[in-house]
XYZ file of N, CA, C and O in Angstrom:
276
model
N 17.973 -13.953 -7.070
C 17.462 -13.202 -8.018
C 16.025 -12.600 -7.418
O 15.376 -13.058 -6.469
N 15.542 -11.714 -8.334
C 14.282 -11.216 -8.310
C 13.196 -11.935 -8.665
O 13.232 -12.797 -9.404
N 11.928 -11.857 -8.145
C 10.782 -12.481 -8.457
C 9.565 -11.797 -8.228
O 9.638 -10.878 -7.589
N 8.410 -12.345 -8.632
C 7.113 -11.655 -8.469
C 6.344 -12.290 -7.158
O 6.436 -13.262 -6.857
N 5.923 -11.259 -6.519
C 5.270 -11.701 -5.117
C 3.877 -11.016 -5.394
O 3.506 -9.816 -5.686
N 2.819 -11.864 -5.408
C 1.447 -11.496 -5.726
C 0.316 -12.451 -4.824
O 0.537 -13.553 -4.706
N -0.823 -11.460 -4.515
C -1.745 -12.282 -3.804
C -1.440 -12.926 -2.545
O -1.685 -14.152 -2.483
N -0.867 -12.029 -1.495
C -0.446 -12.665 -0.294
C -1.641 -12.225 0.732
O -2.107 -11.090 0.883
N -2.221 -12.952 1.579
C -2.936 -12.850 2.716
C -2.486 -13.275 3.913
O -2.097 -14.353 4.082
N -2.440 -12.092 4.774
C -1.901 -12.354 6.160
C -3.357 -12.251 7.008
O -4.061 -11.274 6.892
N -3.654 -13.429 7.565
C -5.057 -13.598 8.112
C -5.095 -14.039 9.480
O -4.311 -15.089 10.108
N -5.845 -13.445 10.388
C -6.305 -13.756 11.710
C -4.797 -13.967 12.560
O -4.624 -14.944 12.969
N -4.053 -12.816 12.703
C -2.940 -12.692 13.467
C -3.143 -11.647 14.550
O -3.673 -10.672 14.354
N -2.710 -12.200 15.794
C -2.806 -11.145 16.796
C -1.343 -11.398 17.384
O -1.015 -12.360 18.307
N -0.623 -10.354 17.237
C 0.684 -10.326 17.702
C 0.679 -9.479 19.046
O 0.337 -8.193 19.013
N 1.278 -9.986 20.199
C 1.349 -9.221 21.508
C 2.878 -9.575 22.118
O 2.824 -9.220 23.233
N 3.634 -9.611 21.499
C 4.835 -9.927 22.052
C 5.762 -8.610 22.036
O 5.377 -7.487 21.530
N 7.113 -8.769 22.510
C 7.827 -7.452 22.686
C 8.862 -7.618 21.362
O 8.711 -8.374 20.537
N 9.923 -6.841 21.302
C 10.639 -6.662 20.150
C 10.249 -6.622 18.932
O 10.470 -7.271 17.866
N 9.680 -5.370 18.849
C 8.758 -5.041 17.439
C 9.670 -4.384 16.390
O 9.835 -3.214 16.413
N 10.628 -5.082 15.875
C 11.463 -4.809 14.817
C 10.746 -4.156 13.568
O 9.630 -4.810 13.202
N 11.232 -3.220 12.889
C 10.679 -2.673 11.636
C 10.608 -3.723 10.747
O 11.675 -4.369 10.395
N 9.465 -3.716 9.774
C 9.408 -4.790 8.680
C 9.342 -3.842 7.606
O 8.530 -2.837 7.527
N 9.894 -4.396 6.284
C 9.639 -3.542 5.226
C 8.845 -4.454 4.254
O 9.161 -5.913 4.043
N 8.131 -3.971 3.134
C 7.731 -4.496 1.942
C 8.106 -3.829 0.793
O 7.992 -2.466 0.730
N 8.870 -4.405 -0.021
C 9.524 -3.713 -1.175
C 9.686 -4.586 -2.435
O 9.910 -5.733 -2.278
N 9.318 -3.968 -3.560
C 9.623 -4.906 -4.867
C 11.002 -4.278 -5.441
O 11.603 -3.173 -5.189
N 11.389 -5.199 -6.331
C 12.838 -4.989 -6.952
C 12.559 -3.917 -8.138
O 13.233 -3.133 -8.466
N 11.468 -3.940 -8.768
C 11.150 -2.994 -9.826
C 9.766 -3.377 -10.413
O 8.870 -3.901 -9.587
N 9.142 -2.478 -11.153
C 7.896 -2.643 -11.412
C 7.482 -3.871 -12.059
O 6.413 -4.500 -11.707
N 8.277 -4.605 -12.761
C 8.215 -5.824 -13.219
C 8.251 -6.811 -12.183
O 7.362 -7.947 -12.013
N 9.032 -6.644 -11.267
C 9.228 -7.527 -9.868
C 8.664 -6.938 -8.777
O 9.321 -6.844 -7.859
N 7.415 -6.484 -8.716
C 6.904 -5.930 -7.647
C 6.154 -6.841 -6.571
O 5.852 -7.931 -6.882
N 5.669 -6.214 -5.538
C 4.780 -6.756 -4.678
C 3.515 -6.250 -4.745
O 3.265 -5.209 -4.863
N 2.471 -7.177 -5.293
C 1.041 -6.835 -5.464
C -0.047 -7.665 -4.712
O 0.236 -8.779 -4.478
N -1.092 -6.897 -4.511
C -2.231 -7.488 -3.834
C -1.934 -8.125 -2.473
O -1.909 -9.425 -2.448
N -1.363 -7.341 -1.582
C -1.108 -7.590 -0.234
C -2.291 -7.337 0.692
O -2.661 -6.120 0.677
N -3.051 -8.348 1.300
C -4.067 -8.210 2.142
C -3.856 -8.389 3.666
O -3.310 -9.727 3.761
N -4.115 -7.557 4.638
C -4.130 -7.687 5.925
C -5.569 -7.916 6.813
O -6.329 -6.984 6.586
N -5.666 -9.180 6.736
C -7.298 -9.662 7.171
C -7.198 -9.880 8.775
O -6.552 -10.930 9.113
N -7.922 -9.053 9.497
C -8.006 -9.356 11.042
C -6.541 -9.682 11.501
O -6.525 -10.463 12.222
N -5.648 -8.720 11.258
C -4.432 -8.625 11.783
C -4.381 -7.566 12.886
O -4.706 -6.324 12.665
N -4.015 -7.913 14.132
C -4.095 -7.138 15.274
C -2.556 -6.865 15.781
O -1.891 -8.023 15.817
N -1.981 -5.910 16.337
C -0.657 -5.405 16.927
C -1.350 -4.962 18.505
O -1.873 -4.123 18.521
N -0.858 -5.853 19.344
C -1.186 -5.699 20.892
C -2.837 -5.408 20.902
O -3.118 -4.511 21.697
N -3.614 -6.154 20.319
C -4.786 -6.195 20.261
C -5.649 -4.880 19.398
O -7.042 -5.098 19.434
N -4.879 -4.196 18.640
C -5.548 -3.158 17.737
C -5.416 -3.566 16.301
O -4.325 -4.105 15.982
N -6.605 -3.674 15.757
C -6.722 -4.134 14.302
C -5.760 -3.012 13.505
O -5.904 -1.695 13.455
N -5.093 -3.548 12.560
C -4.388 -2.951 11.566
C -5.466 -2.221 10.692
O -6.423 -2.873 9.973
N -5.149 -0.921 10.116
C -6.027 -0.394 9.097
C -4.937 0.491 8.210
O -3.782 0.440 8.525
N -5.526 1.223 7.314
C -4.718 1.860 6.743
C -4.006 3.174 7.341
O -2.819 3.602 6.925
N -4.371 3.490 8.518
C -3.976 4.559 9.251
C -3.239 3.934 10.670
O -2.393 4.642 11.071
N -3.381 2.753 10.700
C -2.587 2.136 12.023
C -1.743 0.773 11.428
O -2.604 -0.110 10.938
N -0.676 0.980 10.937
C 0.061 -0.104 10.539
C 1.505 0.038 11.119
O 2.343 0.434 10.648
N 1.506 -0.349 12.419
C 2.801 -0.152 13.237
C 3.829 -0.936 12.582
O 3.859 -2.156 12.306
N 5.200 -0.291 12.603
C 6.504 -1.185 12.430
C 6.363 -1.897 11.056
O 7.161 -2.869 10.866
N 5.563 -1.160 10.044
C 5.561 -1.903 8.473
C 5.978 -0.576 7.785
O 4.979 0.285 7.948
N 6.728 -0.780 7.006
C 6.958 0.302 5.942
C 6.919 -0.131 4.715
O 7.585 -1.110 4.248
N 6.127 0.391 3.734
C 5.899 -0.080 2.489
C 6.782 1.040 1.339
O 6.442 2.182 1.513
N 7.668 0.133 0.727
C 8.670 0.993 0.053
C 8.453 0.913 -1.544
O 7.254 0.705 -1.656
N 9.158 1.299 -2.507
C 8.951 1.095 -3.941
C 8.402 -0.238 -4.257
O 8.695 -1.214 -3.686
N 7.442 0.190 -5.554
C 7.071 -1.003 -6.292
C 5.946 -2.313 -5.355
O 6.097 -3.483 -5.563
N 5.307 -1.261 -4.376
C 4.429 -2.111 -3.743
C 2.959 -1.494 -3.941
O 2.745 -0.461 -3.857
N 2.092 -2.403 -4.675
C 0.910 -1.893 -5.115
C -0.224 -2.773 -4.636
O -0.310 -3.920 -4.096
N -1.518 -2.030 -4.208
C -2.756 -2.511 -3.708
C -2.627 -3.276 -2.256
O -2.756 -4.566 -2.349
N -2.224 -2.630 -1.308
C -2.094 -3.244 -0.007
C -3.705 -2.722 0.649
O -4.106 -1.528 0.616
N -4.293 -3.919 1.242
C -5.687 -3.901 1.606
C -5.781 -4.226 3.082
O -4.669 -5.082 3.553
N -6.419 -3.570 3.812
C -6.766 -3.972 5.305
C -8.436 -4.351 5.152
O -9.301 -3.628 5.038
N -8.641 -5.466 5.876
C -9.945 -5.906 6.096
C -10.279 -6.458 7.416
O -9.170 -6.832 8.411
């Protein structure tokens, strides 16, 4: 069943491998949303993720407050 996802931090990740499949973040509804997702010092092939650079991640419905640090 659906649940709430809140206050997730992905920190100090440097992914340099192959096979970059598309990842999704999506909530079930406004009540069961993904909230407060932070990417802190996350790099893909040595390039830090930003609001403009987020390769292979698609944010769909009911995802709120995504931050890049």
